[in-house]
XYZ file of C-alpha atoms in Angstrom:
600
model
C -110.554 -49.550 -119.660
C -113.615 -47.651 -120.675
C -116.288 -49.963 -121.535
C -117.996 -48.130 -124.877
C -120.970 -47.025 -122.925
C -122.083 -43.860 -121.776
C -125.514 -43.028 -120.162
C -126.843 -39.670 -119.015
C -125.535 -40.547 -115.640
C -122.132 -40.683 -117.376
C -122.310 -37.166 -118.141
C -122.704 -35.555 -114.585
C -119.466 -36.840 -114.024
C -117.459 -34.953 -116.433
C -115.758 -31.358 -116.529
C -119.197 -28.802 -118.047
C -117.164 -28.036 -120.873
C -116.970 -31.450 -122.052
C -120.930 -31.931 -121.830
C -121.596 -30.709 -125.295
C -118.741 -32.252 -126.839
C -119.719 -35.572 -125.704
C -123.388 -35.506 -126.363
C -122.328 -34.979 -129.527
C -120.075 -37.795 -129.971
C -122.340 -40.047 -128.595
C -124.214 -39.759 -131.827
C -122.816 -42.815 -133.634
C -123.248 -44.754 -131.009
C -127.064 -43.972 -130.882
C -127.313 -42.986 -127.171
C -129.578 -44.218 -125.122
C -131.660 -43.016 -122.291
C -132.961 -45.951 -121.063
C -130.309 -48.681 -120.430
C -127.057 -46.246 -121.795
C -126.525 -49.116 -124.110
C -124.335 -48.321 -127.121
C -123.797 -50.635 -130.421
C -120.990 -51.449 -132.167
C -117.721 -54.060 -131.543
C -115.516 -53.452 -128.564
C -111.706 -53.107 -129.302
C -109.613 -55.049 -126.391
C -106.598 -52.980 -127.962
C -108.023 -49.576 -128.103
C -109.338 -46.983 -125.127
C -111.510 -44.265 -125.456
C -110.291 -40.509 -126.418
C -111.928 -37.468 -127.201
C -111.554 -34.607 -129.911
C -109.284 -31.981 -128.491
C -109.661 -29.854 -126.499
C -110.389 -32.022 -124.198
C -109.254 -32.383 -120.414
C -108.717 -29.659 -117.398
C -106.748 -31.010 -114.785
C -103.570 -29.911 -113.366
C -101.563 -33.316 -113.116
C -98.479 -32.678 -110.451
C -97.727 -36.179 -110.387
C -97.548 -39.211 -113.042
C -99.519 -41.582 -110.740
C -102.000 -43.527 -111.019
C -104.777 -43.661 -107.971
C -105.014 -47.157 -105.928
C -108.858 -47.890 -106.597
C -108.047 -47.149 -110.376
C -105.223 -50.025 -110.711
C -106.984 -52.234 -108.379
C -110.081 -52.681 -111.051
C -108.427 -52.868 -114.527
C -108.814 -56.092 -115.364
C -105.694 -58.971 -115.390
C -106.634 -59.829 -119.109
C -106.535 -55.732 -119.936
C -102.805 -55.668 -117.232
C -101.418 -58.712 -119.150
C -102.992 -58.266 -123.038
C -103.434 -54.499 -124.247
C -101.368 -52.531 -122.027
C -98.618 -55.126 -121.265
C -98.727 -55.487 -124.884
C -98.027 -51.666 -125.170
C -95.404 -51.741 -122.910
C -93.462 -54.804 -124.564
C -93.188 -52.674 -127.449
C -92.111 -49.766 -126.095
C -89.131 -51.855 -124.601
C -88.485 -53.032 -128.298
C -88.729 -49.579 -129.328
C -86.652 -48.614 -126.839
C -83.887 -51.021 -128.392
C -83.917 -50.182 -132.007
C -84.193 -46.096 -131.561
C -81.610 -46.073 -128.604
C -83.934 -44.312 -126.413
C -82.628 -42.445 -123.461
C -83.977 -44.375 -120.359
C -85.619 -41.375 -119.351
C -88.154 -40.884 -122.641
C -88.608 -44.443 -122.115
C -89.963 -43.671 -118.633
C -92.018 -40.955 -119.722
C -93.501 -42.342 -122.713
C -94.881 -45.148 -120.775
C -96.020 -43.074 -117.786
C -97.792 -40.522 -119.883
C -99.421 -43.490 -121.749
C -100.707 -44.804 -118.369
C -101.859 -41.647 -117.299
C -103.829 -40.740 -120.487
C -105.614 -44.498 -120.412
C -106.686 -43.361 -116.695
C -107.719 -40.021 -117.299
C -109.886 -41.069 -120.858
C -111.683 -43.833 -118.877
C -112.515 -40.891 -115.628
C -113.483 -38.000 -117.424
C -114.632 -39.473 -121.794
C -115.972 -42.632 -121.814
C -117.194 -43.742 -125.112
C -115.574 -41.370 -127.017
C -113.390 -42.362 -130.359
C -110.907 -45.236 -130.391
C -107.284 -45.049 -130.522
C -105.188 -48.123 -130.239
C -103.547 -48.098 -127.164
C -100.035 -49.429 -128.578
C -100.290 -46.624 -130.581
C -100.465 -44.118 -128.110
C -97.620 -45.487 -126.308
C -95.377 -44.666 -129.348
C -97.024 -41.472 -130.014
C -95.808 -40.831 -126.110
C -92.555 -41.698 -127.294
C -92.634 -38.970 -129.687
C -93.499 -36.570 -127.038
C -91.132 -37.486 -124.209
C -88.511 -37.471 -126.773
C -89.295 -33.888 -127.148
C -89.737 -32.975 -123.845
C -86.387 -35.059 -122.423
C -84.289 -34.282 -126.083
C -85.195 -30.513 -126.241
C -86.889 -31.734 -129.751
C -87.149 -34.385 -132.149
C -86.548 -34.429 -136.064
C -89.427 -35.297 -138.730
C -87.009 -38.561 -139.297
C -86.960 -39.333 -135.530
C -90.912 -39.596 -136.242
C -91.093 -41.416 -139.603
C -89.195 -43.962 -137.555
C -91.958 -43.659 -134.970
C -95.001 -44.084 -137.413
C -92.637 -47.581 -139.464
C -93.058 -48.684 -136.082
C -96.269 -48.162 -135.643
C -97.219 -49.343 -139.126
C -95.680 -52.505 -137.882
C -98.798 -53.696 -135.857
C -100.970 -56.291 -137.011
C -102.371 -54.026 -140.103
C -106.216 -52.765 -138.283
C -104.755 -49.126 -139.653
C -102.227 -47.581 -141.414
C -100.216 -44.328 -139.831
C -98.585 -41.210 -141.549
C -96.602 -37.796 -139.901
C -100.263 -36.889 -140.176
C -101.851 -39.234 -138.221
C -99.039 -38.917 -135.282
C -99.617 -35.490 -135.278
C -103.091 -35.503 -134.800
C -102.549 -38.639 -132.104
C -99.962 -35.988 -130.516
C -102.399 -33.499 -129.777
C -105.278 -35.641 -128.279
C -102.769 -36.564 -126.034
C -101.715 -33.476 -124.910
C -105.129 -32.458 -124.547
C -105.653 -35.023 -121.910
C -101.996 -34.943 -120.230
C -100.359 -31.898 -121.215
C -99.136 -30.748 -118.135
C -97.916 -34.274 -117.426
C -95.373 -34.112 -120.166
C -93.462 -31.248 -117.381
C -93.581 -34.103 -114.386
C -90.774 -36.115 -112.827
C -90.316 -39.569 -113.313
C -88.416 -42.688 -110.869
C -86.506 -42.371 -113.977
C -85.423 -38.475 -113.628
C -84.751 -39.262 -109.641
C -82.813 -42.294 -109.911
C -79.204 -41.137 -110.182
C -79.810 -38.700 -107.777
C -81.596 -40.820 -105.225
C -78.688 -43.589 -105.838
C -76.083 -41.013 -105.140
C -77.445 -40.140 -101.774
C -77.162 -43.743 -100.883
C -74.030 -44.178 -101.793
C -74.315 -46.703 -105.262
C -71.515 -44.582 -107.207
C -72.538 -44.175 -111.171
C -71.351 -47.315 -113.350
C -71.610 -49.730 -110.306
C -73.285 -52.948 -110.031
C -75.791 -51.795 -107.459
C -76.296 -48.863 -109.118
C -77.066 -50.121 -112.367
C -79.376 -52.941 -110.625
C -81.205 -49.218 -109.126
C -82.227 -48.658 -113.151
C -82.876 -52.021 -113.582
C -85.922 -52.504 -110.965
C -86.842 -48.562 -111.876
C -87.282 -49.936 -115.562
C -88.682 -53.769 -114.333
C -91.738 -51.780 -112.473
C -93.089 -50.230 -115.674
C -93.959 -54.109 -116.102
C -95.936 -54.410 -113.482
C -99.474 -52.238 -113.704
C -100.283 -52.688 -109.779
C -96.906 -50.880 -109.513
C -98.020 -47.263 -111.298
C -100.041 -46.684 -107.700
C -96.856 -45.484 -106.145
C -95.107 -41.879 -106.897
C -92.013 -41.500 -108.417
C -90.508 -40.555 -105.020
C -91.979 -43.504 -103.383
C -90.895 -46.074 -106.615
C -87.255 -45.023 -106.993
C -86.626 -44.759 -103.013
C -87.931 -48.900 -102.649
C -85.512 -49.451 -106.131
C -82.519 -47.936 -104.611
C -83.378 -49.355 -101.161
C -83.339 -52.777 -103.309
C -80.621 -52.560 -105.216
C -78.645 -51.609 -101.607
C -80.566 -54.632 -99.857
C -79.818 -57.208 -102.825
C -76.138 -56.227 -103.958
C -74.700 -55.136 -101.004
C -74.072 -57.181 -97.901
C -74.217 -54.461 -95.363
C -76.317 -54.969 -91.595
C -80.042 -54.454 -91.901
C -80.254 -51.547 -90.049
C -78.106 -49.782 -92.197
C -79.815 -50.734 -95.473
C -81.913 -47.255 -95.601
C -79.293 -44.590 -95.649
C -80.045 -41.652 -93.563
C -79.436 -39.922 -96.674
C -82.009 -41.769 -98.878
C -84.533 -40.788 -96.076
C -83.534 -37.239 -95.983
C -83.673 -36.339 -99.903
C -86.789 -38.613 -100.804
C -88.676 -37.390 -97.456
C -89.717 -40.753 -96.994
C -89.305 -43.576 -94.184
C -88.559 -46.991 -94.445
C -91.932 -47.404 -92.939
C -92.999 -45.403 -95.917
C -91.658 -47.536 -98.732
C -92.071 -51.173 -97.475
C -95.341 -52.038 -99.109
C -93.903 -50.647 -102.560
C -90.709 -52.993 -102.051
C -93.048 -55.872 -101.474
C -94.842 -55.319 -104.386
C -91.472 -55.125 -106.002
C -89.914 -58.396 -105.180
C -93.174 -59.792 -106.213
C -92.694 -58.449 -110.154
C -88.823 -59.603 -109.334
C -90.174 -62.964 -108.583
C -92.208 -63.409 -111.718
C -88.873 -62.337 -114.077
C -87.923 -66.036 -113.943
C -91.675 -67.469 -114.746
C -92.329 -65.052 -117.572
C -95.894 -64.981 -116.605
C -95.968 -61.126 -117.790
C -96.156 -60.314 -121.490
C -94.447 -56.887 -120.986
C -91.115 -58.501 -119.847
C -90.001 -60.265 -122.873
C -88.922 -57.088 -124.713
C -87.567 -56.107 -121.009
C -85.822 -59.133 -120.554
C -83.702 -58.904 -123.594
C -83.135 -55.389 -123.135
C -81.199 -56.167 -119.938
C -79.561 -59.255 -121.142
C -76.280 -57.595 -122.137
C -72.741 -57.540 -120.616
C -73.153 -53.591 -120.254
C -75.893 -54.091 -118.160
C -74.459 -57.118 -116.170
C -77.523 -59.734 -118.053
C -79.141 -58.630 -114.723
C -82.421 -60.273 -116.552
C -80.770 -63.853 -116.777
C -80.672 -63.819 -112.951
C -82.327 -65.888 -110.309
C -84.533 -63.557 -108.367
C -86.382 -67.004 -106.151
C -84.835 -66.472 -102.892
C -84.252 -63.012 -102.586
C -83.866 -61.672 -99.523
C -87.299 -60.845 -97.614
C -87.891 -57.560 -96.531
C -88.457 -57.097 -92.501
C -92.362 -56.220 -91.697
C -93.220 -52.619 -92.374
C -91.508 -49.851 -89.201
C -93.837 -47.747 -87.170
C -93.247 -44.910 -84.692
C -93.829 -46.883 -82.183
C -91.273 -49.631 -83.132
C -89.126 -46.634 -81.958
C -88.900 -48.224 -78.305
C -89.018 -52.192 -79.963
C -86.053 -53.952 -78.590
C -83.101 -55.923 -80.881
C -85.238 -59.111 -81.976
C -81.713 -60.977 -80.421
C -81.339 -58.899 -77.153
C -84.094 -61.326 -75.185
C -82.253 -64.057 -76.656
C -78.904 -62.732 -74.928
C -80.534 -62.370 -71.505
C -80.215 -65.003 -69.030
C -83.389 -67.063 -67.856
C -82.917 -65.588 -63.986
C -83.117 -62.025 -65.244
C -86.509 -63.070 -67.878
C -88.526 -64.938 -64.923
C -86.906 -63.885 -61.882
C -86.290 -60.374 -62.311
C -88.386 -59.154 -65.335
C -91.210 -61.424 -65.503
C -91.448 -60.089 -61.705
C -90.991 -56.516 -62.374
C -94.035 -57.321 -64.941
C -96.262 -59.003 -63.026
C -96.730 -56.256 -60.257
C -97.321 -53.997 -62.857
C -99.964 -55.726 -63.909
C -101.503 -56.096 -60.285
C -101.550 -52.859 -59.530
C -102.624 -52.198 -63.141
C -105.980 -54.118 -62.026
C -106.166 -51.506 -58.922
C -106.147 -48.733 -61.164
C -108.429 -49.666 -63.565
C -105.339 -49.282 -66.279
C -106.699 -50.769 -69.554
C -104.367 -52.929 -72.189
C -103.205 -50.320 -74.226
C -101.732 -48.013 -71.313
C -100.320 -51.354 -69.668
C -99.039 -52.427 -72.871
C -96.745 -48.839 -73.143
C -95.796 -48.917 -70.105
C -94.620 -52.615 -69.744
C -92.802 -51.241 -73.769
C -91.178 -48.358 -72.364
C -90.133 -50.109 -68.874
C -88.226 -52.339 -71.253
C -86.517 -50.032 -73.680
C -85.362 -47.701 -70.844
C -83.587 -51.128 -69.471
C -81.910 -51.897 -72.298
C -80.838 -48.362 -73.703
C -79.560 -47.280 -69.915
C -77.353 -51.082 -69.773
C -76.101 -50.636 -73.248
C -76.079 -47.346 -74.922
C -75.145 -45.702 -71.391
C -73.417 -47.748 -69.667
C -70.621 -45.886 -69.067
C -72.551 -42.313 -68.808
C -72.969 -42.674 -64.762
C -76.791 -42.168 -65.337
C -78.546 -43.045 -61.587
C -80.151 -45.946 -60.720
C -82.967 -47.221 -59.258
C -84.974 -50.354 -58.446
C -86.727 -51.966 -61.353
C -90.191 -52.066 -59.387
C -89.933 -48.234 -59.129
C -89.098 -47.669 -62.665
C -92.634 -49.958 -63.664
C -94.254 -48.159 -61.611
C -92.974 -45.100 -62.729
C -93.677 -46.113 -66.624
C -97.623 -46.956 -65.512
C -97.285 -43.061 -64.427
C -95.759 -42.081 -67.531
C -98.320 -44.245 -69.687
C -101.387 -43.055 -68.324
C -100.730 -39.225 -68.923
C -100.263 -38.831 -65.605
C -104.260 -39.895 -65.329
C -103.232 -42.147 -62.109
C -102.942 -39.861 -59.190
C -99.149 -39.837 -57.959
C -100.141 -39.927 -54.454
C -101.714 -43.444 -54.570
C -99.124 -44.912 -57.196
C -96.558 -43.961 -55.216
C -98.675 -45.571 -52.143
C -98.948 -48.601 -53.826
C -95.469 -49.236 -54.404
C -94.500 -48.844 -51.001
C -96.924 -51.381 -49.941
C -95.120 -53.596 -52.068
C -92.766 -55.917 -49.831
C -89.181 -54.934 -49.106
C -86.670 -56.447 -50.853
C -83.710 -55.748 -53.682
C -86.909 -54.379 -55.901
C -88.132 -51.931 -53.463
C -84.992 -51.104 -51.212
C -86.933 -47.932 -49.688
C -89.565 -46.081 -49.457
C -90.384 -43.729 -51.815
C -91.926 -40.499 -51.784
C -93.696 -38.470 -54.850
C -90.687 -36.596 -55.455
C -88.779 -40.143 -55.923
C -91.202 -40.920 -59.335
C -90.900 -37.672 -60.642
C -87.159 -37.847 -60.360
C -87.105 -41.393 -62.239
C -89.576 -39.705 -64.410
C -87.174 -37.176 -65.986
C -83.785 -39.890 -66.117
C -85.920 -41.986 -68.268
C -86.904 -39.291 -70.730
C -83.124 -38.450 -70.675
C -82.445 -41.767 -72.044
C -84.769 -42.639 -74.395
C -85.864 -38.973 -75.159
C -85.060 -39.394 -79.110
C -87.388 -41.820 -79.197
C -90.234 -40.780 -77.206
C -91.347 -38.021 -79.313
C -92.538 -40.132 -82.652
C -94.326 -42.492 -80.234
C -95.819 -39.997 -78.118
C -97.053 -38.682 -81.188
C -98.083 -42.261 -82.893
C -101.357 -42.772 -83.760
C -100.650 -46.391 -83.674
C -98.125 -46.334 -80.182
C -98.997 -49.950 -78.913
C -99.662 -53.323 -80.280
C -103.719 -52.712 -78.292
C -103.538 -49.659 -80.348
C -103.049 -51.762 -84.204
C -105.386 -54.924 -82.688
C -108.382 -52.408 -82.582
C -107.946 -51.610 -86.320
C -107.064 -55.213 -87.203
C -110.133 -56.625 -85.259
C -112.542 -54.683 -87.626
C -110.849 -56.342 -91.209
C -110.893 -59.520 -89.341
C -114.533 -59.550 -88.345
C -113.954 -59.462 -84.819
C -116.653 -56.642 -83.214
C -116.133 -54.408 -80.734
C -117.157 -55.648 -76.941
C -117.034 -59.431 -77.659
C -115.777 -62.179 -76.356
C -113.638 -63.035 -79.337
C -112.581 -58.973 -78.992
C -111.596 -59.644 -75.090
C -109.959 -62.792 -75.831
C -107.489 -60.617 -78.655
C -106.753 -58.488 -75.508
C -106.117 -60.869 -73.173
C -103.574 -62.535 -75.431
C -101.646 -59.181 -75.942
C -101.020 -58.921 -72.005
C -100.403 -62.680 -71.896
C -97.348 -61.850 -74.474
C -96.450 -59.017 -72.305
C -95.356 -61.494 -69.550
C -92.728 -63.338 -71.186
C -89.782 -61.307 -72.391
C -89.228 -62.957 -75.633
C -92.092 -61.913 -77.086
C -90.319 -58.056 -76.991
C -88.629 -59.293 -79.967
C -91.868 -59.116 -82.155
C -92.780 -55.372 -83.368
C -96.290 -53.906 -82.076
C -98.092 -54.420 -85.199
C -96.908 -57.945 -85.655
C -98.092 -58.885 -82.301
C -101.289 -57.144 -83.187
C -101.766 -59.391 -86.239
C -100.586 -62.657 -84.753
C -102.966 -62.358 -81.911
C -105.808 -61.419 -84.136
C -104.950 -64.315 -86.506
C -104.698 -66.660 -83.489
C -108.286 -65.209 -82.388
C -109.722 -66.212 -85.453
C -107.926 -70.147 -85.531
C -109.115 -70.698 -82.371
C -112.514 -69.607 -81.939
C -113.964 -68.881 -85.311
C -113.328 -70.694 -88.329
C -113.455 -73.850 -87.450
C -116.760 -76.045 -88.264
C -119.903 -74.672 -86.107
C -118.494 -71.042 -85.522
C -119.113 -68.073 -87.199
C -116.540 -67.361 -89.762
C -116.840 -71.811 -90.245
C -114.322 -72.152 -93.334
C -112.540 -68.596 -93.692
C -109.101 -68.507 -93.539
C -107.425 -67.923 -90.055
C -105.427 -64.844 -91.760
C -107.833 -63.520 -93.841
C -107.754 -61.214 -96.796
C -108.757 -58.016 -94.717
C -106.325 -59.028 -92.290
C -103.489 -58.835 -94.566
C -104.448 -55.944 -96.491
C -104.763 -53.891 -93.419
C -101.564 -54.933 -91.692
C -99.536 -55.193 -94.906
C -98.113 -58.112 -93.336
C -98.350 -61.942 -94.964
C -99.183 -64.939 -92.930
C -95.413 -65.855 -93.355
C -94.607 -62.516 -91.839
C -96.626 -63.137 -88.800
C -96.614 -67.020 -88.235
C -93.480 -66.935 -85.969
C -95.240 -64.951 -83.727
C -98.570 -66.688 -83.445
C -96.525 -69.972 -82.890
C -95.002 -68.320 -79.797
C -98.956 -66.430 -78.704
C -99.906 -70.564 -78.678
C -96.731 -71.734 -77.024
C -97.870 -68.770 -74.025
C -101.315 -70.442 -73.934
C -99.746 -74.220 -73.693
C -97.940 -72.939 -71.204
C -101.036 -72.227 -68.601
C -102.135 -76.551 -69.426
C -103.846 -78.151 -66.742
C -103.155 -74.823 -64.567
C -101.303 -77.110 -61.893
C -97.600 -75.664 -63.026
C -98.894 -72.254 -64.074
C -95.664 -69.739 -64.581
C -95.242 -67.569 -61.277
C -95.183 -64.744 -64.147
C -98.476 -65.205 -65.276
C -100.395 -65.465 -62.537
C -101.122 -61.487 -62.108
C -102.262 -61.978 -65.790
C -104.522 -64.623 -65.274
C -106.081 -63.492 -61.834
C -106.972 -59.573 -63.790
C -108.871 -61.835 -66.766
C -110.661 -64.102 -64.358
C -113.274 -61.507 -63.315
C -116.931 -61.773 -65.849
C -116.379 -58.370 -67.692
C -113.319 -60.086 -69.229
C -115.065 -62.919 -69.963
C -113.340 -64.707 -67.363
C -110.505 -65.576 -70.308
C -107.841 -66.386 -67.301
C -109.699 -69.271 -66.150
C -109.587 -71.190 -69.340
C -107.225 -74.498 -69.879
C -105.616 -73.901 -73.543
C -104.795 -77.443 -74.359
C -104.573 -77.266 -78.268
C -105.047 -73.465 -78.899
């Protein structure tokens, strides 16, 4: 909310033709050049507006920017404009408002609060409760085709009810109307999550007058409620509502709880809409603690038979949304396929296959993040070729050659062929090298692995973010760890330890990422004498750049220190490990593999 004061560095920030204007405005408030101080009392009720004509920006979307929400202040979320919004829920009620000039009204409203405080600060007050009902005037217009001069006297008896600071006519409506549209005219043409909602709810298959398509409306309307909630698009809001209502009403298999059909007429990926559905459940949550001031008017509003008195509900335990999808979890396994396999083929046969890789990884001077795709894609083509094609009479071929093959593959082809395939047939004979192999051999294992998981190599390939190496360099920065340290090796060195044992395929790349950066941090620097002495072991930055939770990522750090327990006194080290622990015993690594983790 603007804060009444406007100094001459104010005005280099606004459109030129507003320079005059405001200069003159300022008058009253007896501008000044030295400390932009202004007099007079501050209204926690009222925002700044401006004489029209006023505003010249093109709005294509009624959103509000990140930064923006992020520093209104909880007593301005929960007092003025919750209080605004509580009433335009009441008003909703008594002038049987379509649900879709409810939307409006209240996303105009946001939109004109953000725009005043950018572009006029310290201009003329206008309460903000007002406003909203004025923006009920005009989205009844806009959604209705018109609206009657007794359609507005009902507006301004409503307005008139507010504790009596003012007293409103047509008049005075009118003349709120047009500062409004001077600031968000071409707003008043946008979409809302309330003009998408049927037709997003129809593509995923909640048929109109349903349960779970009702319960769509209901979080669409429950999110005006929440301020930190008008960052997202109306694309983005009414995909994570519909995605809801599907994940909370229906009991359907969790990979089929974003419809293909969702993703294709939103344009957006479950990836895309997680951190909005989190943010969700969290104003879900609060529905049952009525902590927010703009739900009571909500509350009753949905506490009808009609509407299935979805309000009176118990919202504690819903179901928990899986961590956000990347590309890259595009090769991630079923978290209860290493579950299925048997011990023999985990140690035995794919701990093996793993730990040459990571020998001749060493040779090659291959660095985490290559190692750490190809040891991913080595496992994907396993389980895609045994189950999805098992009756296809694809070839076969030794696991050792088809790690090998993936280090190839990983590297971009940067490892010369020639001495790959040299390496492998120095490798001892056995069921995992049968033969020897020539050049030709990788090349043709090569091209039968992109034939089985080609549909999912392409997004990866692409990925910005491809391995869990890849997401641990961002997540080292937010979680103080620098670049070429110890503590930066040791994050490293606990990704390839993971990398040996086959449960940890379970965990998606940027989950692993986070664990092993939280685990980083538990171990070696928050506790009393180190460097971050006192932080939390998931800190904020963490989170916020993972847009994971501790809870989220806590399984998976249990199992990182259950690896590192497993090495003890180093007299009953896992034959797995041991190609792990030789390649971090050398000093560049910080000789990491020689360590006893007794109580990581």
């Amino acid at each position: 909310m603007a804060s009444g004061m406007l100094g001459k560095r104010d005005l280099l920030y606004m459109p030129p033709e507003l320079l005059p204007k405001a200069k003159k405005t300022c008058r009253k408030g007896r501008l000044s050049e030295k400390d932009g101080q202004q007099d007079g009392e501050r209204d926690e009720q009222a925002i700044m507006v401006m004489e029209p004509k006023a505003v010249d920006v093109q709005i294509k979307e009624l959103v509000l920017p990140g930064h923006y929400v992020a520093n209104c202040s909880a007593d301005w979320k929960q007092g003025a404009r919750g209080m605004m919004v509580d009433r335009l829920f009441e008003a909703a009620e008594e002038l049987n408002l379509h649900y879709r000039v409810l939307y409006l009204a209240a996303n105009l409203t946001d939109q004109f609060s953000y725009l005043v405080s950018k572009y006029c600060p310290g201009m003329k007050r206008i309460n903000l409760s007002a406003v909203g009902y004025t923006c009920i005037w005009i989205a009844q217009q806009q959604v209705k085709g018109g609206a009657s001069w007794e359609f507005g006297q009902k507006i301004v008896e409503l307005m008139n009810d507010m504790p009596k600071n003012k007293s409103y006519d047509l008049q005075a409506l009118v003349d709120i109307e047009k500062k409004v549209k001077s600031v968000v005219g071409s707003g008043c043409e946008c979409e809302t999550a309330a003009d998408l909602v049927v037709r997003y709810a129809m593509a995923a298959q909640l048929p109109s007058g349903t349960e779970p398509h009702v319960f769509a409306k209901f979080l669409t309307e429950l999110a005006l409620t929440e301020f930190d909630l008008s960052k997202y698009g109306p694309k983005m809001l009414t995909a994570a509502c519909v995605w809801g209502a599907r994940s909370l009403c229906l009991d359907l298999p969790e990979e089929e709880d974003y419809p293909p059909e969702l993703e294709r007429i939103s344009g957006l990926t479950y990836t895309d809409i997680m951190p909005c559905v989190q943010d969700l459940w969290r104003a879900l949550k609060q529905l049952n603690r009525s902590e927010n001031r703009a739900m009571a008017s909500f509350q009753e509003r949905w506490r009808t038979d009609e509407r299935y008195s979805l309000s009176d509900r118990l919202y504690g335990e819903i179901k928990k949304p899986t961590p956000p999808r990347t590309p890259s979890d595009g090769l991630c396994l079923p978290a209860d396929y290493p579950e299925s396999c048997s011990d023999e083929f985990k140690t035995e046969i794919r701990g093996h296959v793993v730990d040459r890789m990571m020998a001749v990884s060493d040779k090659f001077g291959i660095q985490t993040r290559t190692l750490n795709l190809a040891v991913t894609l080595k496992d994907s083509y396993l389980y895609t070729a045994n189950n999805e094609f098992a009756n296809s009479g694809i070839p076969r071929f030794s696991l050792l050659a088809v790690g090998f093959t993936c280090l190839y593959m990983a590297s971009s082809h940067q490892v010369p062929l020639s001495d790959l395939t040299a390496a492998l047939n120095k490798e001892p004979a056995s069921a995992f090298r049968p033969r020897i192999y020539t050049e030709q051999d990788i090349i043709a294992i090569e091209k039968a692995i992109i034939d089985v998981v080609a549909s999912k190599l392409t997004s990866v390939w692409l990925a910005a973010d491809r391995t869990a190496a890849d997401f641990a360099e961002r997540f080292c920065t937010a979680g103080g760890i620098s670049g070429g340290s110890k503590h930066r090796a040791f994050v490293d060195f606990l990704l390839e330890l993971a990398m040996t044992d086959f449960d940890m395929a379970k965990y998606t790349p940027k989950t692993l990422a986070a664990a092993a950066v939280w685990e980083t941090r538990q171990m070696w620097m928050v506790r009393p004498g180190q460097s971050h002495a006192g932080e939390e072991p998931f800190s904020e930055g963490l989170g916020e750049a993972s847009g994971l939770s501790e809870e989220d990522v806590a399984p998976c750090a249990k199992d990182l220190a259950r690896l590192l327990m497993a090495i003890g006194q180093r007299n009953s080290i896992p034959a797995t490990m041991l190609s792990c622990l030789r390649r971090w015993s050398t000093t560049e690594r910080f000789k990491w593999g020689l360590f006893s983790f007794l109580s990581p």
